[in-house]
PDB file of C-alpha atoms and ligand atoms in Angstrom:
ATOM      1  CA  MET A   1      18.073  -0.750  -1.205  1.00 72.00           C
ATOM      2  CA  LYS A   2      15.560   1.167   0.916  1.00 86.00           C
ATOM      3  CA  ARG A   3      12.229  -0.604   1.060  1.00 95.00           C
ATOM      4  CA  LYS A   4       9.199   1.307   2.283  1.00 96.00           C
ATOM      5  CA  LYS A   5       7.674  -0.103   5.489  1.00 97.00           C
ATOM      6  CA  LEU A   6       4.285  -1.671   4.962  1.00 98.00           C
ATOM      7  CA  ILE A   7       1.586  -2.225   7.573  1.00 98.00           C
ATOM      8  CA  VAL A   8      -1.408  -4.230   6.362  1.00 98.00           C
ATOM      9  CA  ALA A   9      -4.714  -4.652   8.191  1.00 98.00           C
ATOM     10  CA  ASN A  10      -6.686  -7.768   7.363  1.00 98.00           C
ATOM     11  CA  TRP A  11     -10.220  -7.063   8.540  1.00 98.00           C
ATOM     12  CA  LYS A  12     -11.337 -10.538   7.389  1.00 98.00           C
ATOM     13  CA  MET A  13     -15.135 -11.116   7.443  1.00 98.00           C
ATOM     14  CA  ASN A  14     -15.871  -8.593  10.175  1.00 98.00           C
ATOM     15  CA  MET A  15     -18.057  -5.496  10.567  1.00 98.00           C
ATOM     16  CA  ASN A  16     -21.011  -4.167   8.628  1.00 98.00           C
ATOM     17  CA  LEU A  17     -20.476  -1.065   6.492  1.00 98.00           C
ATOM     18  CA  GLN A  18     -21.354   1.355   9.271  1.00 98.00           C
ATOM     19  CA  GLN A  19     -18.926  -0.277  11.701  1.00 98.00           C
ATOM     20  CA  ALA A  20     -16.176  -0.358   9.087  1.00 98.00           C
ATOM     21  CA  SER A  21     -16.778   3.302   8.316  1.00 98.00           C
ATOM     22  CA  ILE A  22     -16.489   4.206  12.014  1.00 98.00           C
ATOM     23  CA  LEU A  23     -13.254   2.235  12.331  1.00 98.00           C
ATOM     24  CA  LEU A  24     -11.848   3.995   9.263  1.00 98.00           C
ATOM     25  CA  HIS A  25     -12.882   7.360  10.717  1.00 98.00           C
ATOM     26  CA  ARG A  26     -11.088   6.598  13.999  1.00 98.00           C
ATOM     27  CA  LEU A  27      -7.970   5.391  12.200  1.00 98.00           C
ATOM     28  CA  GLN A  28      -7.905   8.533  10.065  1.00 98.00           C
ATOM     29  CA  GLU A  29      -8.035  10.651  13.217  1.00 97.00           C
ATOM     30  CA  ARG A  30      -5.135   8.808  14.832  1.00 97.00           C
ATOM     31  CA  ILE A  31      -2.773   7.865  12.034  1.00 97.00           C
ATOM     32  CA  GLN A  32      -0.581  10.612  10.597  1.00 94.00           C
ATOM     33  CA  ILE A  33       0.684  10.841   7.032  1.00 94.00           C
ATOM     34  CA  HIS A  34       4.083   9.112   6.978  1.00 92.00           C
ATOM     35  CA  LYS A  35       5.926   9.353   3.691  1.00 91.00           C
ATOM     36  CA  ASP A  36       8.066   6.316   4.471  1.00 94.00           C
ATOM     37  CA  ILE A  37       5.287   4.059   5.787  1.00 97.00           C
ATOM     38  CA  GLU A  38       2.507   2.624   3.691  1.00 98.00           C
ATOM     39  CA  VAL A  39      -0.675   1.575   5.493  1.00 98.00           C
ATOM     40  CA  VAL A  40      -3.035  -0.781   3.677  1.00 98.00           C
ATOM     41  CA  LEU A  41      -6.537  -1.864   4.692  1.00 98.00           C
ATOM     42  CA  ALA A  42      -7.723  -5.216   3.316  1.00 99.00           C
ATOM     43  CA  MET A  43     -11.485  -5.118   3.572  1.00 98.00           C
ATOM     44  CA  SER A  44     -14.590  -6.947   2.391  1.00 98.00           C
ATOM     45  CA  TYR A  45     -15.571  -6.490  -1.270  1.00 98.00           C
ATOM     46  CA  LEU A  46     -18.769  -4.873   0.012  1.00 98.00           C
ATOM     47  CA  HIS A  47     -16.838  -2.117   1.742  1.00 98.00           C
ATOM     48  CA  LEU A  48     -14.330  -1.276  -0.990  1.00 98.00           C
ATOM     49  CA  GLN A  49     -16.492   1.047  -3.061  1.00 98.00           C
ATOM     50  CA  PRO A  50     -18.258   3.024  -0.297  1.00 98.00           C
ATOM     51  CA  LEU A  51     -15.099   3.402   1.795  1.00 98.00           C
ATOM     52  CA  SER A  52     -13.176   4.562  -1.285  1.00 98.00           C
ATOM     53  CA  LEU A  53     -15.258   7.758  -0.976  1.00 98.00           C
ATOM     54  CA  GLN A  54     -14.261   8.235   2.657  1.00 98.00           C
ATOM     55  CA  ILE A  55     -10.662   7.103   2.725  1.00 98.00           C
ATOM     56  CA  ASP A  56      -7.807   9.595   2.993  1.00 97.00           C
ATOM     57  CA  ARG A  57      -5.525   8.386   0.205  1.00 96.00           C
ATOM     58  CA  ARG A  58      -2.557  10.200   1.658  1.00 96.00           C
ATOM     59  CA  LYS A  59      -2.750   7.819   4.623  1.00 97.00           C
ATOM     60  CA  PHE A  60      -4.176   4.550   3.361  1.00 98.00           C
ATOM     61  CA  ARG A  61      -4.483   2.248   0.399  1.00 98.00           C
ATOM     62  CA  GLN A  62      -7.260  -0.269  -0.045  1.00 98.00           C
ATOM     63  CA  ALA A  63      -6.777  -3.974  -0.635  1.00 98.00           C
ATOM     64  CA  ALA A  64      -9.008  -6.938  -1.346  1.00 98.00           C
ATOM     65  CA  GLN A  65      -8.646 -10.118   0.679  1.00 98.00           C
ATOM     66  CA  ASN A  66      -8.974 -12.480  -2.257  1.00 98.00           C
ATOM     67  CA  ALA A  67     -10.209 -12.645  -5.860  1.00 98.00           C
ATOM     68  CA  TYR A  68     -10.823 -15.192  -8.596  1.00 98.00           C
ATOM     69  CA  TYR A  69      -8.259 -15.834 -11.308  1.00 98.00           C
ATOM     70  CA  ASP A  70     -10.425 -15.863 -14.425  1.00 98.00           C
ATOM     71  CA  ASP A  71     -11.370 -12.380 -15.622  1.00 98.00           C
ATOM     72  CA  HIS A  72     -15.063 -13.085 -16.310  1.00 97.00           C
ATOM     73  CA  GLY A  73     -17.461 -15.918 -17.037  1.00 98.00           C
ATOM     74  CA  PRO A  74     -19.800 -18.412 -15.402  1.00 98.00           C
ATOM     75  CA  PHE A  75     -18.352 -18.307 -11.870  1.00 98.00           C
ATOM     76  CA  THR A  76     -21.370 -17.517  -9.720  1.00 98.00           C
ATOM     77  CA  GLY A  77     -20.489 -15.665  -6.551  1.00 97.00           C
ATOM     78  CA  GLU A  78     -16.909 -14.878  -7.500  1.00 98.00           C
ATOM     79  CA  VAL A  79     -15.204 -11.503  -7.966  1.00 98.00           C
ATOM     80  CA  SER A  80     -12.297 -11.254 -10.402  1.00 98.00           C
ATOM     81  CA  PHE A  81      -9.107  -9.246 -10.237  1.00 98.00           C
ATOM     82  CA  SER A  82     -10.243  -7.473 -13.403  1.00 98.00           C
ATOM     83  CA  MET A  83     -13.303  -6.183 -11.487  1.00 98.00           C
ATOM     84  CA  LEU A  84     -11.064  -4.909  -8.696  1.00 98.00           C
ATOM     85  CA  HIS A  85      -8.566  -3.238 -10.980  1.00 95.00           C
ATOM     86  CA  ASP A  86      -9.752   0.364 -10.445  1.00 93.00           C
ATOM     87  CA  LEU A  87     -10.624  -0.093  -6.803  1.00 97.00           C
ATOM     88  CA  VAL A  88      -7.622  -1.580  -5.065  1.00 98.00           C
ATOM     89  CA  HIS A  89      -3.892  -1.305  -5.167  1.00 98.00           C
ATOM     90  CA  TYR A  90      -3.263  -4.665  -3.480  1.00 98.00           C
ATOM     91  CA  SER A  91      -4.930  -7.982  -2.812  1.00 98.00           C
ATOM     92  CA  LEU A  92      -4.067 -10.708  -0.359  1.00 98.00           C
ATOM     93  CA  VAL A  93      -3.509 -13.970  -2.206  1.00 98.00           C
ATOM     94  CA  GLY A  94      -3.321 -17.439  -0.666  1.00 98.00           C
ATOM     95  CA  HIS A  95      -4.153 -16.453   2.899  1.00 98.00           C
ATOM     96  CA  SER A  96      -4.008 -19.579   5.068  1.00 97.00           C
ATOM     97  CA  GLU A  97      -7.735 -19.343   5.790  1.00 97.00           C
ATOM     98  CA  ARG A  98      -8.379 -19.569   2.033  1.00 98.00           C
ATOM     99  CA  ARG A  99      -5.970 -22.452   1.636  1.00 98.00           C
ATOM    100  CA  VAL A 100      -7.327 -24.401   4.608  1.00 96.00           C
ATOM    101  CA  LYS A 101     -11.041 -23.509   4.814  1.00 96.00           C
ATOM    102  CA  PHE A 102     -11.707 -23.035   1.085  1.00 98.00           C
ATOM    103  CA  ASN A 103      -9.313 -25.687  -0.211  1.00 98.00           C
ATOM    104  CA  GLU A 104      -7.246 -23.293  -2.284  1.00 98.00           C
ATOM    105  CA  SER A 105      -4.549 -25.357  -3.945  1.00 98.00           C
ATOM    106  CA  LEU A 106      -1.011 -24.383  -4.899  1.00 98.00           C
ATOM    107  CA  ASP A 107      -2.261 -24.175  -8.454  1.00 98.00           C
ATOM    108  CA  ASP A 108      -5.127 -21.823  -7.532  1.00 98.00           C
ATOM    109  CA  VAL A 109      -2.681 -19.556  -5.730  1.00 98.00           C
ATOM    110  CA  ARG A 110      -0.303 -19.557  -8.705  1.00 98.00           C
ATOM    111  CA  LYS A 111      -3.152 -18.570 -11.059  1.00 98.00           C
ATOM    112  CA  LYS A 112      -4.297 -15.841  -8.669  1.00 98.00           C
ATOM    113  CA  VAL A 113      -0.827 -14.295  -8.441  1.00 98.00           C
ATOM    114  CA  ALA A 114      -0.596 -14.233 -12.237  1.00 98.00           C
ATOM    115  CA  SER A 115      -4.118 -12.843 -12.593  1.00 98.00           C
ATOM    116  CA  ALA A 116      -3.447 -10.094 -10.054  1.00 98.00           C
ATOM    117  CA  PHE A 117      -0.446  -8.891 -12.050  1.00 98.00           C
ATOM    118  CA  ARG A 118      -2.308  -9.210 -15.354  1.00 98.00           C
ATOM    119  CA  ASN A 119      -4.964  -6.875 -13.937  1.00 98.00           C
ATOM    120  CA  GLY A 120      -2.712  -4.291 -12.322  1.00 98.00           C
ATOM    121  CA  VAL A 121      -3.253  -5.439  -8.738  1.00 98.00           C
ATOM    122  CA  THR A 122      -0.177  -6.062  -6.587  1.00 98.00           C
ATOM    123  CA  PRO A 123      -0.387  -9.393  -4.778  1.00 98.00           C
ATOM    124  CA  ILE A 124       0.423  -9.775  -1.106  1.00 99.00           C
ATOM    125  CA  LEU A 125       1.219 -13.470  -1.219  1.00 99.00           C
ATOM    126  CA  CYS A 126       0.676 -15.238   2.107  1.00 98.00           C
ATOM    127  CA  ILE A 127       2.756 -18.311   2.857  1.00 98.00           C
ATOM    128  CA  GLY A 128       3.412 -20.294   6.007  1.00 98.00           C
ATOM    129  CA  GLU A 129       3.356 -23.700   7.605  1.00 97.00           C
ATOM    130  CA  GLN A 130       0.627 -25.462   9.574  1.00 95.00           C
ATOM    131  CA  LYS A 131       1.138 -26.613  13.147  1.00 93.00           C
ATOM    132  CA  ASP A 132       1.825 -30.257  12.257  1.00 94.00           C
ATOM    133  CA  GLU A 133       4.348 -29.186   9.634  1.00 96.00           C
ATOM    134  CA  HIS A 134       5.970 -26.894  12.198  1.00 95.00           C
ATOM    135  CA  LEU A 135       6.207 -29.744  14.699  1.00 93.00           C
ATOM    136  CA  ARG A 136       7.732 -32.012  12.047  1.00 96.00           C
ATOM    137  CA  LEU A 137      10.341 -29.275  11.368  1.00 96.00           C
ATOM    138  CA  GLU A 138       9.128 -28.939   7.764  1.00 97.00           C
ATOM    139  CA  THR A 139       8.726 -25.151   7.826  1.00 97.00           C
ATOM    140  CA  LYS A 140      11.368 -24.346   5.226  1.00 97.00           C
ATOM    141  CA  GLN A 141      10.278 -27.094   2.868  1.00 98.00           C
ATOM    142  CA  VAL A 142       6.638 -25.945   3.028  1.00 98.00           C
ATOM    143  CA  VAL A 143       7.540 -22.296   2.514  1.00 98.00           C
ATOM    144  CA  HIS A 144       9.889 -23.213  -0.319  1.00 98.00           C
ATOM    145  CA  ASP A 145       7.200 -25.237  -2.101  1.00 98.00           C
ATOM    146  CA  GLN A 146       4.467 -22.612  -1.626  1.00 98.00           C
ATOM    147  CA  LEU A 147       6.748 -19.865  -2.871  1.00 98.00           C
ATOM    148  CA  SER A 148       8.192 -21.629  -5.896  1.00 98.00           C
ATOM    149  CA  SER A 149       4.777 -22.791  -7.037  1.00 98.00           C
ATOM    150  CA  ALA A 150       3.106 -19.372  -6.541  1.00 98.00           C
ATOM    151  CA  LEU A 151       5.823 -17.582  -8.519  1.00 98.00           C
ATOM    152  CA  LEU A 152       5.993 -19.956 -11.477  1.00 98.00           C
ATOM    153  CA  ASP A 153       4.334 -17.532 -13.899  1.00 97.00           C
ATOM    154  CA  VAL A 154       5.811 -14.210 -12.839  1.00 98.00           C
ATOM    155  CA  THR A 155       8.817 -12.207 -13.993  1.00 98.00           C
ATOM    156  CA  PRO A 156      11.702 -10.918 -11.834  1.00 98.00           C
ATOM    157  CA  GLU A 157      10.330  -7.360 -12.307  1.00 98.00           C
ATOM    158  CA  GLU A 158       6.952  -8.454 -10.965  1.00 98.00           C
ATOM    159  CA  VAL A 159       8.530 -10.217  -7.998  1.00 98.00           C
ATOM    160  CA  ALA A 160      10.400  -7.000  -7.202  1.00 98.00           C
ATOM    161  CA  GLU A 161       7.031  -5.188  -6.962  1.00 98.00           C
ATOM    162  CA  MET A 162       5.154  -7.702  -4.871  1.00 98.00           C
ATOM    163  CA  VAL A 163       4.826  -8.429  -1.187  1.00 98.00           C
ATOM    164  CA  ILE A 164       5.321 -11.753   0.565  1.00 98.00           C
ATOM    165  CA  ALA A 165       3.782 -12.257   3.994  1.00 98.00           C
ATOM    166  CA  TYR A 166       5.257 -15.062   6.070  1.00 98.00           C
ATOM    167  CA  GLU A 167       2.512 -16.215   8.432  1.00 97.00           C
ATOM    168  CA  PRO A 168       3.122 -19.302  10.561  1.00 96.00           C
ATOM    169  CA  VAL A 169      -0.420 -20.655  10.610  1.00 95.00           C
ATOM    170  CA  TRP A 170      -0.024 -22.159  14.088  1.00 93.00           C
ATOM    171  CA  ALA A 171       0.653 -18.674  15.478  1.00 93.00           C
ATOM    172  CA  ILE A 172      -2.353 -16.915  13.919  1.00 92.00           C
ATOM    173  CA  SER A 173      -4.755 -16.003  16.679  1.00 78.00           C
ATOM    174  CA  ASN A 174      -7.940 -15.946  14.636  1.00 50.00           C
ATOM    175  CA  GLY A 175      -9.367 -13.398  17.015  1.00 44.00           C
ATOM    176  CA  ASN A 176      -8.634 -10.714  19.498  1.00 41.00           C
ATOM    177  CA  ASP A 177      -7.242 -12.862  22.257  1.00 44.00           C
ATOM    178  CA  TYR A 178      -3.499 -13.226  22.229  1.00 43.00           C
ATOM    179  CA  HIS A 179      -3.333 -15.228  25.422  1.00 50.00           C
ATOM    180  CA  GLY A 180      -2.815 -18.922  25.380  1.00 52.00           C
ATOM    181  CA  HIS A 181      -1.666 -18.984  21.754  1.00 57.00           C
ATOM    182  CA  ASP A 182       1.736 -20.008  20.553  1.00 69.00           C
ATOM    183  CA  ILE A 183       3.633 -17.052  19.207  1.00 80.00           C
ATOM    184  CA  ALA A 184       6.570 -17.071  16.836  1.00 91.00           C
ATOM    185  CA  THR A 185       9.538 -14.923  17.845  1.00 94.00           C
ATOM    186  CA  PRO A 186      11.171 -12.034  15.974  1.00 96.00           C
ATOM    187  CA  ASP A 187      14.150 -14.364  15.463  1.00 96.00           C
ATOM    188  CA  ASP A 188      11.873 -16.886  13.730  1.00 95.00           C
ATOM    189  CA  ALA A 189      10.578 -14.054  11.519  1.00 97.00           C
ATOM    190  CA  LYS A 190      14.104 -12.914  10.691  1.00 98.00           C
ATOM    191  CA  GLU A 191      15.253 -16.437   9.868  1.00 98.00           C
ATOM    192  CA  MET A 192      12.332 -16.994   7.520  1.00 98.00           C
ATOM    193  CA  ALA A 193      12.736 -13.579   5.851  1.00 98.00           C
ATOM    194  CA  THR A 194      16.371 -14.447   5.137  1.00 98.00           C
ATOM    195  CA  TYR A 195      15.379 -17.849   3.810  1.00 98.00           C
ATOM    196  CA  ILE A 196      12.672 -16.374   1.545  1.00 98.00           C
ATOM    197  CA  ARG A 197      14.983 -13.657   0.219  1.00 98.00           C
ATOM    198  CA  HIS A 198      17.649 -16.246  -0.619  1.00 98.00           C
ATOM    199  CA  GLN A 199      15.131 -18.336  -2.477  1.00 98.00           C
ATOM    200  CA  ILE A 200      13.967 -15.285  -4.445  1.00 98.00           C
ATOM    201  CA  GLU A 201      17.552 -14.377  -5.239  1.00 98.00           C
ATOM    202  CA  SER A 202      18.438 -17.804  -6.547  1.00 98.00           C
ATOM    203  CA  THR A 203      15.409 -17.890  -8.868  1.00 98.00           C
ATOM    204  CA  PHE A 204      14.873 -14.233  -9.803  1.00 98.00           C
ATOM    205  CA  GLY A 205      18.178 -12.510  -9.094  1.00 98.00           C
ATOM    206  CA  LYS A 206      19.527  -9.869  -6.770  1.00 98.00           C
ATOM    207  CA  TYR A 207      17.311  -6.980  -7.823  1.00 98.00           C
ATOM    208  CA  ALA A 208      14.092  -8.906  -7.141  1.00 98.00           C
ATOM    209  CA  ALA A 209      15.460 -10.204  -3.823  1.00 98.00           C
ATOM    210  CA  ASN A 210      16.490  -6.750  -2.656  1.00 98.00           C
ATOM    211  CA  SER A 211      13.238  -5.117  -3.738  1.00 98.00           C
ATOM    212  CA  VAL A 212      10.537  -7.583  -2.665  1.00 98.00           C
ATOM    213  CA  ARG A 213       8.951  -6.662   0.634  1.00 98.00           C
ATOM    214  CA  ILE A 214       8.596  -9.393   3.232  1.00 98.00           C
ATOM    215  CA  LEU A 215       6.068  -9.056   6.041  1.00 98.00           C
ATOM    216  CA  TYR A 216       5.544 -11.052   9.202  1.00 98.00           C
ATOM    217  CA  GLY A 217       2.038 -11.879  10.316  1.00 97.00           C
ATOM    218  CA  ALA A 218       0.443 -13.821  13.198  1.00 96.00           C
ATOM    219  CA  SER A 219      -0.751 -12.376  16.487  1.00 94.00           C
ATOM    220  CA  VAL A 220       0.998  -9.048  15.996  1.00 96.00           C
ATOM    221  CA  ASN A 221      -0.249  -6.373  18.410  1.00 96.00           C
ATOM    222  CA  SER A 222       0.847  -2.933  19.528  1.00 97.00           C
ATOM    223  CA  GLU A 223       3.098  -4.425  22.207  1.00 95.00           C
ATOM    224  CA  ASN A 224       5.036  -6.962  20.170  1.00 95.00           C
ATOM    225  CA  ALA A 225       5.013  -5.122  16.802  1.00 97.00           C
ATOM    226  CA  ARG A 226       8.217  -3.197  17.448  1.00 97.00           C
ATOM    227  CA  ALA A 227      10.301  -6.339  17.945  1.00 97.00           C
ATOM    228  CA  PHE A 228       9.046  -7.826  14.658  1.00 97.00           C
ATOM    229  CA  LEU A 229       9.509  -4.524  12.824  1.00 98.00           C
ATOM    230  CA  ASP A 230      13.088  -4.262  14.092  1.00 97.00           C
ATOM    231  CA  ALA A 231      13.949  -7.779  12.870  1.00 97.00           C
ATOM    232  CA  ASP A 232      16.415  -7.830   9.962  1.00 96.00           C
ATOM    233  CA  GLY A 233      14.781  -8.318   6.589  1.00 97.00           C
ATOM    234  CA  ILE A 234      11.226  -7.743   7.877  1.00 98.00           C
ATOM    235  CA  ASP A 235       9.621  -4.829   6.015  1.00 98.00           C
ATOM    236  CA  GLY A 236       6.338  -4.691   7.868  1.00 98.00           C
ATOM    237  CA  VAL A 237       3.514  -6.666   9.412  1.00 98.00           C
ATOM    238  CA  LEU A 238       0.190  -8.177   8.394  1.00 98.00           C
ATOM    239  CA  VAL A 239      -2.306  -7.757  11.211  1.00 98.00           C
ATOM    240  CA  GLY A 240      -5.581  -9.623  11.711  1.00 97.00           C
ATOM    241  CA  GLY A 241      -7.326  -9.381  15.087  1.00 96.00           C
ATOM    242  CA  ALA A 242      -5.517  -6.269  16.307  1.00 97.00           C
ATOM    243  CA  SER A 243      -6.436  -4.364  13.135  1.00 98.00           C
ATOM    244  CA  LEU A 244     -10.065  -4.262  14.275  1.00 98.00           C
ATOM    245  CA  ASN A 245      -9.130  -2.137  17.279  1.00 98.00           C
ATOM    246  CA  TYR A 246      -8.106   1.429  16.425  1.00 98.00           C
ATOM    247  CA  HIS A 247      -5.884   1.833  19.520  1.00 98.00           C
ATOM    248  CA  GLU A 248      -4.038  -1.344  18.663  1.00 98.00           C
ATOM    249  CA  PHE A 249      -3.686  -0.697  14.956  1.00 98.00           C
ATOM    250  CA  SER A 250      -2.607   2.931  15.285  1.00 98.00           C
ATOM    251  CA  GLY A 251      -0.148   1.723  17.955  1.00 98.00           C
ATOM    252  CA  ILE A 252       1.323  -0.693  15.414  1.00 98.00           C
ATOM    253  CA  VAL A 253       1.723   2.074  12.807  1.00 98.00           C
ATOM    254  CA  ASN A 254       3.359   4.187  15.501  1.00 98.00           C
ATOM    255  CA  ALA A 255       5.716   1.294  16.298  1.00 98.00           C
ATOM    256  CA  ALA A 256       6.707   1.225  12.610  1.00 98.00           C
ATOM    257  CA  TYR A 257       7.485   4.940  12.730  1.00 97.00           C
ATOM    258  CA  ARG A 258       9.570   4.497  15.858  1.00 96.00           C
ATOM    259  CA  SER A 259      11.381   1.501  14.411  1.00 96.00           C
ATOM    260  CA  LEU A 260      12.178   3.390  11.221  1.00 95.00           C
ATOM    261  CA  HIS A 261      13.531   6.389  13.101  1.00 93.00           C
ATOM    262  CA  GLY A 262      15.203   4.416  15.904  1.00 93.00           C
ATOM    263  CA  ILE A 263      13.073   6.059  18.594  1.00 94.00           C
ATOM    264  CA  GLY A 264      12.936   4.333  22.005  1.00 86.00           C
ATOM    265  CA  VAL A 265      12.864   0.565  22.109  1.00 70.00           C
TER     266      VAL A 265
HETATM  267  C1  LIG B   1      -3.921 -13.141   9.676  1.00 54.37           C
HETATM  268  O1  LIG B   1      -4.850 -13.961   9.722  1.00 54.37           O
HETATM  269  O2  LIG B   1      -3.440 -12.759   8.599  1.00 54.37           O
HETATM  270  C2  LIG B   1      -3.406 -12.620  10.928  1.00 54.37           C
HETATM  271  C3  LIG B   1      -2.219 -12.069  10.929  1.00 54.37           C
HETATM  272  O3  LIG B   1      -4.229 -12.753  12.016  1.00 54.37           O
HETATM  273  P1  LIG B   1      -3.878 -12.375  13.541  1.00 54.37           P
HETATM  274  O4  LIG B   1      -3.141 -11.072  13.544  1.00 54.37           O
HETATM  275  O5  LIG B   1      -5.206 -12.289  14.199  1.00 54.37           O
HETATM  276  O6  LIG B   1      -3.028 -13.491  14.054  1.00 54.37           O
END
């Protein structure tokens, strides 16, 4: 089964509207239309509507970074998936920063995945182990538990549509500086993609396992992207810090093109 490559930018809580608009402009100048690569920009709620008027839809899709699971009601300050329905194709769900800094529980993540599907938004489910769990060699157990809990309420057809991003939390840079951080290797990414696909297959069957796209994320930049994109079972990357720099991010999309067409190494 041929799965389309997927490159996702996570802009996090960065840039005012003018800065985001300039970044989008620069990306649109540099990134070509690739029919076999999908490029997604996960931006602040504030930027979704205005940038929807600027974005070249042949090149990019918009995503939210989070949303609330109830559709409406007394939830001051929240934005629901039902409100995002017409605006975004995707939403990140369960990013480690939400789990750790905003105490998102396994149950919250499960409800968000279900709510995203209910409202026609495709979830990009983020899973991955913390540093202490990594050091205790609990990676697979943690990923297994996060995945099985998040997918409790979804069908095999929905799993086939969705995206799972494996992000080892200890390797996320949280910024633009890649030096001095631990980095996972493409072999680690491949091993976890295989593990995740097996788990999906045993619960949801072969079709879901062969269709679901699995991304790697954590400190990906234009230099190391190719090695991750070449790893077996990895369908793309989720990029934080480097997505704020148009040279870096367009370099990563270019690496995906070269990986797909076996150009250079
Ligand atoms: C992330 O937080 O999803 C991420 C991948 O960040 P970075 O690329 O900065 O490690």
